[in-house]
Coordinates of C-alpha atoms and ligand atoms in Angstrom, one line a residue:
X18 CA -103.6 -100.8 -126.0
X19 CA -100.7 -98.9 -124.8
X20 CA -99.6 -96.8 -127.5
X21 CA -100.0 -93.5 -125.9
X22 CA -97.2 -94.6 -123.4
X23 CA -95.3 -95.1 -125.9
X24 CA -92.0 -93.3 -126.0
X25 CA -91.3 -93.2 -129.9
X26 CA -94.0 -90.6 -130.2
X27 CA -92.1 -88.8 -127.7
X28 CA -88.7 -88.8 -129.6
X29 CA -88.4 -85.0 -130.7
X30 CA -89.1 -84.5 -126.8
X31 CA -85.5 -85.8 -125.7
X32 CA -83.4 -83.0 -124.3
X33 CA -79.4 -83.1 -124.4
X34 CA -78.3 -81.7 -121.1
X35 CA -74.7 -80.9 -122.4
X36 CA -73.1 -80.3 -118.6
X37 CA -74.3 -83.7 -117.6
X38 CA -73.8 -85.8 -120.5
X39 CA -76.9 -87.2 -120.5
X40 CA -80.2 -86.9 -122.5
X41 CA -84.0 -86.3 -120.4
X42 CA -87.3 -86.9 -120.9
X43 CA -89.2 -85.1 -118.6
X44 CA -92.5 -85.8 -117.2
X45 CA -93.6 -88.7 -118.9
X46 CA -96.5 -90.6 -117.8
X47 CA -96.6 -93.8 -117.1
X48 CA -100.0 -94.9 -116.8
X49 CA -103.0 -94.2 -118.9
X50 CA -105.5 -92.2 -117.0
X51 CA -103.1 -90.3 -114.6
X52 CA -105.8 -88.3 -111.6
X53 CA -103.0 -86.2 -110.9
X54 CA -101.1 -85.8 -114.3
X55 CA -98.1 -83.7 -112.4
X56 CA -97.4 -86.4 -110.0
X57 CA -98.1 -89.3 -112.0
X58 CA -95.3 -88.9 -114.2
X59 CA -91.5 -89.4 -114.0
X60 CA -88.1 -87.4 -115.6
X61 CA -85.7 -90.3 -117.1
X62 CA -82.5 -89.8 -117.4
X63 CA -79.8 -91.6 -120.2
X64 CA -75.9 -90.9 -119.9
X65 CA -75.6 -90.3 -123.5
X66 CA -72.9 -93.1 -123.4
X67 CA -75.9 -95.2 -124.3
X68 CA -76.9 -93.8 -127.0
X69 CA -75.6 -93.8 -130.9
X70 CA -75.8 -90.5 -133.1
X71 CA -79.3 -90.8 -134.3
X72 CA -80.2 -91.5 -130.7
X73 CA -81.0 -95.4 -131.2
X74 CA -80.0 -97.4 -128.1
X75 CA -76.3 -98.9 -128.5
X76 CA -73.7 -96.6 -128.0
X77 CA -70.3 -98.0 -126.5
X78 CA -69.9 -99.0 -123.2
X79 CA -69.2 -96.9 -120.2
X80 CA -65.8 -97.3 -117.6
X81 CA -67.8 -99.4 -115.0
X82 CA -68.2 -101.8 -117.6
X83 CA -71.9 -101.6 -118.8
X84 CA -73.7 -101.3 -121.8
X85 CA -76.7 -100.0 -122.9
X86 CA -78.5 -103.7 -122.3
X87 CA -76.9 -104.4 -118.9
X88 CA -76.7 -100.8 -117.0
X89 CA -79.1 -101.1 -114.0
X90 CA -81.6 -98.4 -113.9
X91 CA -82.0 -96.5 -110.9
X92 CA -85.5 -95.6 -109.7
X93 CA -85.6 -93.0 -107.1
X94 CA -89.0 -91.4 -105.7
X95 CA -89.3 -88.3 -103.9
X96 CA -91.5 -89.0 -101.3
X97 CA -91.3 -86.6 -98.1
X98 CA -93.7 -86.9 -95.0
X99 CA -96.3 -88.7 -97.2
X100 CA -96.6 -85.9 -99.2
X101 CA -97.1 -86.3 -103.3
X102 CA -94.3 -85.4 -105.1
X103 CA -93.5 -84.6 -108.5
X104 CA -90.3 -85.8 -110.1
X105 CA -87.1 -84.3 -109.8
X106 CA -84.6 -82.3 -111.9
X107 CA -81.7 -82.9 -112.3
X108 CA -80.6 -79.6 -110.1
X109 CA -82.5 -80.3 -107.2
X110 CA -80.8 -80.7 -103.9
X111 CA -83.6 -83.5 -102.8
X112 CA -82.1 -86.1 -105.8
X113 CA -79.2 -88.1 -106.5
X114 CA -79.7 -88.3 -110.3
X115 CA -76.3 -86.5 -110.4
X116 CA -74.5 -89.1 -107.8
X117 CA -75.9 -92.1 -110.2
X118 CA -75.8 -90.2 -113.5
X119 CA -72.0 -89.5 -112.7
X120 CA -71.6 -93.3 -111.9
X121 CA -72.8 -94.3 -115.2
X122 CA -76.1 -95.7 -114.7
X123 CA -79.5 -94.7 -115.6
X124 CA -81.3 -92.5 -113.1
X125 CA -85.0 -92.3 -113.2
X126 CA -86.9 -89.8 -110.8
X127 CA -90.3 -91.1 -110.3
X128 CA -93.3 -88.8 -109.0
X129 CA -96.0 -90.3 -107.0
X130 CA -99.6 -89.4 -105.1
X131 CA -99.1 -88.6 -101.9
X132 CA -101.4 -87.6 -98.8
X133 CA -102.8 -84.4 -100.0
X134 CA -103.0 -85.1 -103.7
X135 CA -106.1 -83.5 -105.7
X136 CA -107.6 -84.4 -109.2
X137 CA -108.7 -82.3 -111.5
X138 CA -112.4 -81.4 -109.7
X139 CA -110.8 -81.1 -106.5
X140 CA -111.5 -84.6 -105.1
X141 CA -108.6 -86.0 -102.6
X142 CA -106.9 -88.8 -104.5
X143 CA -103.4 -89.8 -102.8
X144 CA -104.5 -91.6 -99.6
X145 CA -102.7 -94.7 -98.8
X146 CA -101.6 -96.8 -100.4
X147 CA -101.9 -95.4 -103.9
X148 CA -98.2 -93.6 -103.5
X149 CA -97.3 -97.1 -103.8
X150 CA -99.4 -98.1 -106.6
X151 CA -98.4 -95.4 -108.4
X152 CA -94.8 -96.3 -107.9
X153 CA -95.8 -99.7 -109.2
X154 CA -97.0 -98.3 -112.0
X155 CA -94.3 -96.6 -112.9
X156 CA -91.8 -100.0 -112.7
X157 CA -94.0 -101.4 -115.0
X158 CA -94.0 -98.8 -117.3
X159 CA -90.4 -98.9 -117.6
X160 CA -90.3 -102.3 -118.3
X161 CA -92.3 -101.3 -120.9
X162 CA -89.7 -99.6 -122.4
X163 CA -87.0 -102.5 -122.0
X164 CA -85.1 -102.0 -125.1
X165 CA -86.8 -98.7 -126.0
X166 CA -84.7 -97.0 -123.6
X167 CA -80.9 -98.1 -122.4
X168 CA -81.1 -99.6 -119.4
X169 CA -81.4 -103.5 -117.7
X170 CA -84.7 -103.5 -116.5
X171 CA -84.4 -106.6 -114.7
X172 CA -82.0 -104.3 -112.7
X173 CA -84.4 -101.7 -111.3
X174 CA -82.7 -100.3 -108.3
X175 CA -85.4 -98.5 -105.7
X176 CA -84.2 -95.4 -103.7
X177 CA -86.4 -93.6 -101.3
X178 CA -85.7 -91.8 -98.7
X179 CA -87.7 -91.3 -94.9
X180 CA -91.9 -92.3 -96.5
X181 CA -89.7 -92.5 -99.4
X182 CA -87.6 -95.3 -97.9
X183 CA -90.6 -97.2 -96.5
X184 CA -92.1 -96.8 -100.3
X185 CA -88.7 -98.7 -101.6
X186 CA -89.0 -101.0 -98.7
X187 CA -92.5 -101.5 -100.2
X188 CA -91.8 -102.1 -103.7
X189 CA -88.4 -104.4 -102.8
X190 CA -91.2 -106.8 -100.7
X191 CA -94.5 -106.4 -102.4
X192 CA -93.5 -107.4 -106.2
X193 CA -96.2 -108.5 -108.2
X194 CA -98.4 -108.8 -104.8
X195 CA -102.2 -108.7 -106.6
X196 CA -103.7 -106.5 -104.1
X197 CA -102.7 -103.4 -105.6
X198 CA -104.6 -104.8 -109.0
X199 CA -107.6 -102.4 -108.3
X200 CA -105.2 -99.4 -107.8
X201 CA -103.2 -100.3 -110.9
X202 CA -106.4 -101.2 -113.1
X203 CA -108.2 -97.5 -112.4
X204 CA -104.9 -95.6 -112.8
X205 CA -104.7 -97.1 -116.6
X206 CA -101.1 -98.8 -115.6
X207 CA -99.7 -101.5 -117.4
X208 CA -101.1 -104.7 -116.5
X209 CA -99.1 -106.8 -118.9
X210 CA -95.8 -105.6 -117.2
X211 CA -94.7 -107.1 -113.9
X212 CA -93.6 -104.6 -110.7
X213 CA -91.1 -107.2 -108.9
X214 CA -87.7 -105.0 -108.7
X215 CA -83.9 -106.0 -108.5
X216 CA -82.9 -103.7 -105.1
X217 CA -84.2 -101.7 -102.8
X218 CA -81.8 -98.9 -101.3
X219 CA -83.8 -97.7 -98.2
X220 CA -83.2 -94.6 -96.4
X221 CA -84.7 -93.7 -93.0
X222 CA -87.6 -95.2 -94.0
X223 CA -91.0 -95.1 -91.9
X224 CA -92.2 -98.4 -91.7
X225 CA -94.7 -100.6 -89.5
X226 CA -97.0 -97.6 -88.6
X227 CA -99.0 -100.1 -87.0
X228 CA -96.5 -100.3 -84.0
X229 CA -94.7 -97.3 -84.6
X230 CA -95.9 -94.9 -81.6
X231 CA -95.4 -97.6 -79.3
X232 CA -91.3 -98.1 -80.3
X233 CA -90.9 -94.6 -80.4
X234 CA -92.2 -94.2 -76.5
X235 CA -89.8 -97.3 -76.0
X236 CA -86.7 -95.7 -77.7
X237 CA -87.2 -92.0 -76.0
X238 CA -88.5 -93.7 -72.7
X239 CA -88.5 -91.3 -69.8
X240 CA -87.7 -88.5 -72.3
X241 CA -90.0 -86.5 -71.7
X242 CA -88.7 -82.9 -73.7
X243 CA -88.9 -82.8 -77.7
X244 CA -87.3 -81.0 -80.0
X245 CA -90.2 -80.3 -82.2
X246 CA -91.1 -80.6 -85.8
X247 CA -91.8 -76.6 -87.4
X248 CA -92.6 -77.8 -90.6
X249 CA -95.5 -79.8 -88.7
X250 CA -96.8 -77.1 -86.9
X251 CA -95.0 -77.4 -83.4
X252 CA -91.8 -76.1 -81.6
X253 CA -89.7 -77.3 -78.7
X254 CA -92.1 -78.4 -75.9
X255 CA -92.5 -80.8 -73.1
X256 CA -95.2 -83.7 -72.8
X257 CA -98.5 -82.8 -70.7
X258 CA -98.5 -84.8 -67.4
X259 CA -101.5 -86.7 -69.6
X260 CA -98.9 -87.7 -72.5
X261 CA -96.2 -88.2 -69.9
X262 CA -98.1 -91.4 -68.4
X263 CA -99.2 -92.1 -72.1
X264 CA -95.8 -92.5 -73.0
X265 CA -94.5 -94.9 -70.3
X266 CA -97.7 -97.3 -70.8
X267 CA -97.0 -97.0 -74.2
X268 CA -93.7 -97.8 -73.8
X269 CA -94.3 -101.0 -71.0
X270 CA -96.6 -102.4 -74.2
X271 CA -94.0 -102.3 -76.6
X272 CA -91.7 -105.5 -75.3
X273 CA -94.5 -108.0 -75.2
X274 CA -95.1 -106.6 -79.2
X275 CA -91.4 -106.8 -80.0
X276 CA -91.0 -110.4 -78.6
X277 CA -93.8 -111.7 -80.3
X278 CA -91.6 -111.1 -83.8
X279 CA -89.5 -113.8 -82.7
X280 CA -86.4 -112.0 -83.9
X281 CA -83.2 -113.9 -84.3
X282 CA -79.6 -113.0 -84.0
X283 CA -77.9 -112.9 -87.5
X284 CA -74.9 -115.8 -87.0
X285 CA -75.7 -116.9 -84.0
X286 CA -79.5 -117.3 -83.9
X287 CA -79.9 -116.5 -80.5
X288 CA -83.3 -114.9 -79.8
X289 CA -83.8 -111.4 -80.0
X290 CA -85.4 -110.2 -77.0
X291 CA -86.2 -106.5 -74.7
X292 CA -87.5 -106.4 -71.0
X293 CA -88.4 -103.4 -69.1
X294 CA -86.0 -100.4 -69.6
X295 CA -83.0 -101.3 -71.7
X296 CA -82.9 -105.3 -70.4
X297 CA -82.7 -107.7 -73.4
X298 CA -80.3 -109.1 -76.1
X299 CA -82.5 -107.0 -78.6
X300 CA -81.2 -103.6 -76.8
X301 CA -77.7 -104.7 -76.7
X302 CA -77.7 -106.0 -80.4
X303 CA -79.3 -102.7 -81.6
X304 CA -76.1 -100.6 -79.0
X305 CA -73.5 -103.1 -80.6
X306 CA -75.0 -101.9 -84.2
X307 CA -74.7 -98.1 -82.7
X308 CA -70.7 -99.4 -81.7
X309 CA -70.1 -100.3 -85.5
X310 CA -71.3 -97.7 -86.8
X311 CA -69.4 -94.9 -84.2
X312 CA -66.5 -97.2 -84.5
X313 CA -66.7 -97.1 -88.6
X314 CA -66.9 -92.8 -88.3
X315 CA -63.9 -93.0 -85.4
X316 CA -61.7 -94.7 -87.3
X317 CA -62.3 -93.0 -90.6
X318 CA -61.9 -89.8 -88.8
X319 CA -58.9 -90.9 -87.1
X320 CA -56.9 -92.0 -90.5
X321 CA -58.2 -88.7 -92.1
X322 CA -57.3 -86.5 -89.2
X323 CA -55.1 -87.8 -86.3
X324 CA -55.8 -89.0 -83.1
X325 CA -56.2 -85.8 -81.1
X326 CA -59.2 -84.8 -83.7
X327 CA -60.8 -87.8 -82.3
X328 CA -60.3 -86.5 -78.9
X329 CA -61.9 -83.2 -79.1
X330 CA -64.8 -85.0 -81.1
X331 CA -65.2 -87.4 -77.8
X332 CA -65.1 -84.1 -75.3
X333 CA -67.1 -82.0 -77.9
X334 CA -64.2 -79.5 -79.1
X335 CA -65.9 -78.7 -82.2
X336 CA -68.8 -77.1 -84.0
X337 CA -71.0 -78.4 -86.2
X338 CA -74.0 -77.2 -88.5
X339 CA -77.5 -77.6 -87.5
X340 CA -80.1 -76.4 -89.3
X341 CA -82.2 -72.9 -87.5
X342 CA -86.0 -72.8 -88.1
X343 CA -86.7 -69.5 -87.4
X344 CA -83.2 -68.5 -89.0
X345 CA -84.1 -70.9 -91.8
X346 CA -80.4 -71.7 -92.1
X347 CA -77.7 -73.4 -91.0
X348 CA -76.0 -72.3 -88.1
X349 CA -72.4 -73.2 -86.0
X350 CA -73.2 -75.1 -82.9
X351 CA -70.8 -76.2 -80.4
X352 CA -70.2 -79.8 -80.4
X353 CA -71.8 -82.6 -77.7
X354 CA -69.4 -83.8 -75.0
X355 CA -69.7 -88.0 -75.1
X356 CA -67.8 -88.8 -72.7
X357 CA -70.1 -89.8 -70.5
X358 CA -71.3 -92.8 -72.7
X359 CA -68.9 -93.1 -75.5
X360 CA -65.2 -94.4 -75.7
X361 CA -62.8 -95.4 -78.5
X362 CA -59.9 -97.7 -77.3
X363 CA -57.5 -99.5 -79.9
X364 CA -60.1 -99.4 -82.8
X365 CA -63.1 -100.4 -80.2
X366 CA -66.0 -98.2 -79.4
X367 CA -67.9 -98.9 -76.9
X368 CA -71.6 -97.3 -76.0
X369 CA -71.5 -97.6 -71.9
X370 CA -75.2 -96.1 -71.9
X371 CA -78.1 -95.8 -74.3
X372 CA -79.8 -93.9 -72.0
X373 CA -76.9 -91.2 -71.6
X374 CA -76.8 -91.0 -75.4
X375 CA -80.4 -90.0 -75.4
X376 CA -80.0 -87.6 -73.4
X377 CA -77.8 -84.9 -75.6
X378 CA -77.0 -86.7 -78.6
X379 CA -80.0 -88.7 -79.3
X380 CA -83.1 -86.2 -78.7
X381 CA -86.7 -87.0 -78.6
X382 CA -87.9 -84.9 -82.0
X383 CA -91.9 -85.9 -81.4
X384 CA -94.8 -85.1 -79.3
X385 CA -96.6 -88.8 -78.1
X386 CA -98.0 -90.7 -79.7
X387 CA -95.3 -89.6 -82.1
X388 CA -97.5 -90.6 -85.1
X389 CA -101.1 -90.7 -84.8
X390 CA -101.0 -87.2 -82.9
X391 CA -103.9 -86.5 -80.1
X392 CA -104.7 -83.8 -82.8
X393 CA -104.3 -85.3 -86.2
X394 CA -101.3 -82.9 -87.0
X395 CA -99.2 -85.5 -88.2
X396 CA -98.3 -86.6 -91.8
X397 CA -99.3 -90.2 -91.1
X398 CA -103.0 -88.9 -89.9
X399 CA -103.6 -87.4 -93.0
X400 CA -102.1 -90.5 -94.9
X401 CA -104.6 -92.7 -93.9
X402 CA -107.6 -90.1 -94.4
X403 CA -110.0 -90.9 -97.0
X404 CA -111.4 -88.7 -99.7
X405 CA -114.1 -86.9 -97.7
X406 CA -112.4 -87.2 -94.1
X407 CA -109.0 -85.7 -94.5
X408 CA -107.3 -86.9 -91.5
X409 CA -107.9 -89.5 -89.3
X410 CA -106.4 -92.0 -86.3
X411 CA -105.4 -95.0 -87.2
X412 CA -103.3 -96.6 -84.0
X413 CA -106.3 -99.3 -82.8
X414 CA -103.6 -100.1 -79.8
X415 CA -104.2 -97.0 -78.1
X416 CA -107.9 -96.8 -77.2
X417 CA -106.8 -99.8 -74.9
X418 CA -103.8 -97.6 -73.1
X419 CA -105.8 -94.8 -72.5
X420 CA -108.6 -96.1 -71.3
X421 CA -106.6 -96.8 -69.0
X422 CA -106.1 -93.6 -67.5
X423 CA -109.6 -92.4 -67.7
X424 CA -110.0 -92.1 -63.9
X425 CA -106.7 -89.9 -63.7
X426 CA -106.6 -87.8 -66.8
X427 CA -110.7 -87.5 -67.6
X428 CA -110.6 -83.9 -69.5
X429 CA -108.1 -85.5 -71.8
X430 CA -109.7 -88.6 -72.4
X431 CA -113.1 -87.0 -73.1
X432 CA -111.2 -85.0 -75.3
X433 CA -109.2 -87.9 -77.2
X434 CA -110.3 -91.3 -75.9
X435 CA -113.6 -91.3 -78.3
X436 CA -111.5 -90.9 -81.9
X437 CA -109.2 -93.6 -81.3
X438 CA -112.2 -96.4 -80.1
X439 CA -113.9 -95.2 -83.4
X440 CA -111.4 -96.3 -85.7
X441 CA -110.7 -100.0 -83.8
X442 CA -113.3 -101.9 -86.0
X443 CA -112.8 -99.7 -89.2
X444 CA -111.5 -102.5 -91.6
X445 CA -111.3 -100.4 -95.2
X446 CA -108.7 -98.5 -93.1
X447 CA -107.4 -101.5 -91.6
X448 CA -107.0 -102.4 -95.1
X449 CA -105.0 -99.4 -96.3
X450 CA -102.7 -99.3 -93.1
X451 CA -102.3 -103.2 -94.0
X452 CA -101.1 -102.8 -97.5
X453 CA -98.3 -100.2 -96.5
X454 CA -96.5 -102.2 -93.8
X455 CA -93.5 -104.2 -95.6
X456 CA -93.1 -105.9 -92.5
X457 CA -96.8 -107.9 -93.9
X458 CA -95.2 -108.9 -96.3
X459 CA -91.6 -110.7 -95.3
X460 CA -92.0 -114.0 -94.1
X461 CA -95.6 -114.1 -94.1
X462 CA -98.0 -116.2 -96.4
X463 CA -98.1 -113.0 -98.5
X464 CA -97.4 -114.2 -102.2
X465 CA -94.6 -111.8 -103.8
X466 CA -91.7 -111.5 -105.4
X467 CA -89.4 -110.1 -103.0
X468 CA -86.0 -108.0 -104.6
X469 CA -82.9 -110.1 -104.0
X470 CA -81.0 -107.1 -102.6
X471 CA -81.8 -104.4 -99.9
X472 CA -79.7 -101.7 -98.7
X473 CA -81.1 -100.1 -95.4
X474 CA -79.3 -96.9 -93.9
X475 CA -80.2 -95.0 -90.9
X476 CA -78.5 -92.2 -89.1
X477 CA -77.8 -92.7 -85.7
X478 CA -79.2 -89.6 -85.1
X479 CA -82.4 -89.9 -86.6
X480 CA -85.7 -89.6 -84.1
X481 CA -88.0 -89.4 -86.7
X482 CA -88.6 -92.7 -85.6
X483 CA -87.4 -95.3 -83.2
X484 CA -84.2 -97.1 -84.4
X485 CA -85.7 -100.5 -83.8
X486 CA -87.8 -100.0 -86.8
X487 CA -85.2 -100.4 -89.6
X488 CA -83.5 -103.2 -87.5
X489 CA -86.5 -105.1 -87.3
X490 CA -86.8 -104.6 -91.6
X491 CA -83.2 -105.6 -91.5
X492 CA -83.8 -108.7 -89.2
X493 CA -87.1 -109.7 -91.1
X494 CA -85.7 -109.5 -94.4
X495 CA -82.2 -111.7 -93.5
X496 CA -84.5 -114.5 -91.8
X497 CA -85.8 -115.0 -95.2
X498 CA -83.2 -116.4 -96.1
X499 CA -83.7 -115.3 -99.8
X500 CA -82.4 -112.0 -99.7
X501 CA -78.7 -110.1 -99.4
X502 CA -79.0 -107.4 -96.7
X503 CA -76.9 -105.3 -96.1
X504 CA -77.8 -103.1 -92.8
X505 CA -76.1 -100.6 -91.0
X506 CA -76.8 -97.0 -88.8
X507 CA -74.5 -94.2 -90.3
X508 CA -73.1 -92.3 -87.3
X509 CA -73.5 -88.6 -86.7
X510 CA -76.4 -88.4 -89.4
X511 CA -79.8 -87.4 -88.7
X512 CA -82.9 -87.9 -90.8
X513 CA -82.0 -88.4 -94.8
X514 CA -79.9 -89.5 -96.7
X515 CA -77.7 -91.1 -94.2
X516 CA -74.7 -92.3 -96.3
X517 CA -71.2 -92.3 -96.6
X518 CA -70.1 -90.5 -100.2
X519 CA -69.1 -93.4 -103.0
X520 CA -71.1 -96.3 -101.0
X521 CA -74.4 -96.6 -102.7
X522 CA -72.9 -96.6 -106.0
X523 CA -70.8 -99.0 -105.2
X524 CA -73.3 -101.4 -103.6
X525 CA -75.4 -100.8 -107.3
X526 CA -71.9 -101.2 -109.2
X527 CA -71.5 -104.6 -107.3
X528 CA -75.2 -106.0 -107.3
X529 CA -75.5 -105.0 -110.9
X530 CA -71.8 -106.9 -111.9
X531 CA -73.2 -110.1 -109.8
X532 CA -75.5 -111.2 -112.1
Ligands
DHB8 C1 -91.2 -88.2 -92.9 C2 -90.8 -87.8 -91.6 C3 -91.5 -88.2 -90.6 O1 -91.1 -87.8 -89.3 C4 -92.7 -88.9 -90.7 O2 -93.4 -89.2 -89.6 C5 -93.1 -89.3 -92.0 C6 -92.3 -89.0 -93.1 C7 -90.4 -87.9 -94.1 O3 -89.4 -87.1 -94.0 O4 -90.7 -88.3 -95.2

């Protein structure tokens, strides 16, 4: 039934990329009746290690120690603000296929449907949550090709980063979950195969949409400037006096929310908790996470360059590179004095003041909400469109706050009020947003096959979203008891691929050894 997925048809197709040591074959499909042929396809990628003369799997076995049977396959989508996106090559600054190729293992770029997707008459075809499905699809397909192709694929490693990172998040807790089955069936994907994976490396990811605009007022509380998002469609601004009180009821909703997760403690199992402002063990365990991870960069930078370097990076005697919209490059700033809320004693740092960090180091990046926009300008809006209505709101919590403020604010809430209290009994969207929240799926009755490893990075930097978000994933996911999670904020990065050089492929290197 699946013979035109199969790759020996496709044999005189392999390319030998000399400079990388490794053989491609690009654009492949991976299910049978692809809407958006482009997208639904993915670029794998073989160290040639792998590989005997004739180009027959075998070959000899790499330094790291793997063969051609045991290599873990790495499986990285490309993701970005919901947006479809075609797979990688190997050049392209947005993919690590050199990073894993380089390490020995096999690097697969997978594309996927995203929120503006079109097939061929035009029609929109990418809505939530068929980035996912198509992702599925395209595990399957390569364990399809389990012994067709070098490369373990009982050791398919996810990496995604930012929608990207909430789509590995996905595939590491939804494996094998039937309610993608309809997605899968129409797409022509390979129902035989199962889409459980090994690991999940998550980056940034943007997860629990559902609560999301109420942990970002929460996080930024009393923040009232952002920085803006160009690529979006706005600058630097400052909240309306209408978004202004938004944002603080928002943000008094979020803590009864929060608490109702019943987070624990990892060790001690003390409850997780936040009050109003920054009360709460929740707020100081997510501040002794920022500490690790400042004192991790402190001391690294310390070893590498002396203790009076660390000095002038406290008081801000440096510059660093930020990226200019309008110049569309990167430019020399001076560096941020941390004085104020930051100290590094005898291999200690200590964050005296969330609060304070927010306010220079920390910056507010989105309008409120910061995800289902007043004005539907935000990826997420058109993520959970449908085919004939492009965008849409989605946050059913809101109607309630600003009804609220009716009395004080009425031009804006005749203005805005009405599209949120339409959407609150809408249950095919309920439905999408449902099937694209990992947190539905960890420690819930949900039947899967949950990925035995998860990697989760985040910058500390990084106000695309509120920092509780990957913590709570990270929390979730280690209550299960089932999982290895390994967890931490990478300080000093922003939004991306918030890493430290050599780690990931050596979390994949030791995973992949394990077992
Ligand atoms: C991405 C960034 C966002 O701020 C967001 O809301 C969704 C996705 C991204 O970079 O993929």
């Amino acid at each position: 039934m699946y013979e035109s997925l199969s790759l020996f048809q496709q044999k005189k197709n392999w390319k030998y990329l000399e400079e990388y040591h490794c053989c491609l074959l690009e654009r492949v499909a991976y299910c049978l009746r692809p809407e958006a042929p482009k997208e639904q396809c993915m670029n794998i990628f073989v160290p040639e290690i792998y590989l005997n003369e004739d180009g027959s799997v075998g070959g000899r076995s790499y330094e790291n120690g793997f063969t051609a049977a045991t290599v873990p396959v790495i499986f990285e989508n490309g993701l970005a603000g919901y947006q479809e996106a075609e797979p990688f090559d190997i050049e392209d600054h947005r993919s690590a296929a050199k990073t894993f190729l380089e390490a020995g293992f096999v690097y697969v770029s997978c594309g996927c449907r995203g929120r503006s997707s079109l097939n061929q008459e035009g029609v929109r075809c990418g809505k939530s949550p068929l980035s996912l499905a198509d992702l599925k699809a395209g595990v399957r397909f390569l364990k399809h090709l389990s012994g067709v192709i070098p490369g373990d694929m009982g050791k398919i490693i996810s990496v995604g980063i930012s929608a990207g990172g909430a789509m590995s998040s996905l595939l590491g807790v939804t494996g094998n979950s039937p309610l993608y089955d309809k997605e899968l069936e129409r797409m022509g994907a390979i129902l035989t195969e199962t889409d459980h994976i090994f690991a999940a490396q998550c980056y940034c990811p943007i997860i629990d949409l559902d609560h999301a605009d109420l942990a970002y007022e929460w996080m930024f509380q009393g923040k009232t400037h952002y920085t803006g998002m160009p690529f979006v469609g706005f600058g630097e601004g400052e909240l309306t006096p209408y978004t202004k009180t938004l944002s603080q009821k928002m943000a008094a909703t979020y803590p009864a929310y929060f608490n109702s997760l019943g987070l624990r403690r990892p060790g001690t199992g003390q409850e997780l908790q936040i009050g109003s402002g920054r009360e709460g063990s929740a707020c100081g365990y997510l501040v002794e996470k920022l500490e690790e991870s400042a004192a991790k960069y402190l001391s690294r930078l310390e070893e590498e360059k002396g203790q009076g370097y660390v000095r002038d990076y406290l008081q801000g005697n440096y510059q660093e590179e930020k990226f200019d919209h309008q110049k569309k490059t990167f430019v020399s700033v001076p560096g941020i004095d941390k004085r104020s809320w930051l100290s590094w004693e005898e291999g200690k740092a200590r964050i005296s003041s969330l609060d304070e960090m927010l306010k220079s180091y920390h910056l507010r990046l989105k309008k409120c909400p910061a995800f289902d926009d007043l004005d539907l300008i935000q990826a997420e809006n058109q993520e959970f469109g449908t085919p004939d209505q492009d965008k849409m709101h989605f946050n059913t919590d809101l109607a309630a706050i600003m009804e609220e403020l009716v009395l004080e604010y009425p031009e804006e809430s005749r203005q805005y009020l009405k599209g949120y209290q339409d959407i609150c009994g809408d249950k095919e969207l309920a439905d999408r947003k449902y099937r694209i929240n990992p947190l539905n799926f960890i420690g819930t009755g949900e039947k899967t096959d949950l990925a035995p490893f998860f990697r989760i990075r985040v910058g500390s930097r990084d106000a695309d979203t509120s920092l509780m978000m990957t913590m709570i994933l990270a929390l979730k996911l280690m209550e299960t008891g089932k999982v290895c999670t390994d967890y931490e904020i990478v300080w000093d990065e922003g939004h991306g691929r918030a890493d430290y050089t050599g780690e990931v492929t050596e979390w994949v290197q030791r995973i992949s050894s394990e077992r």
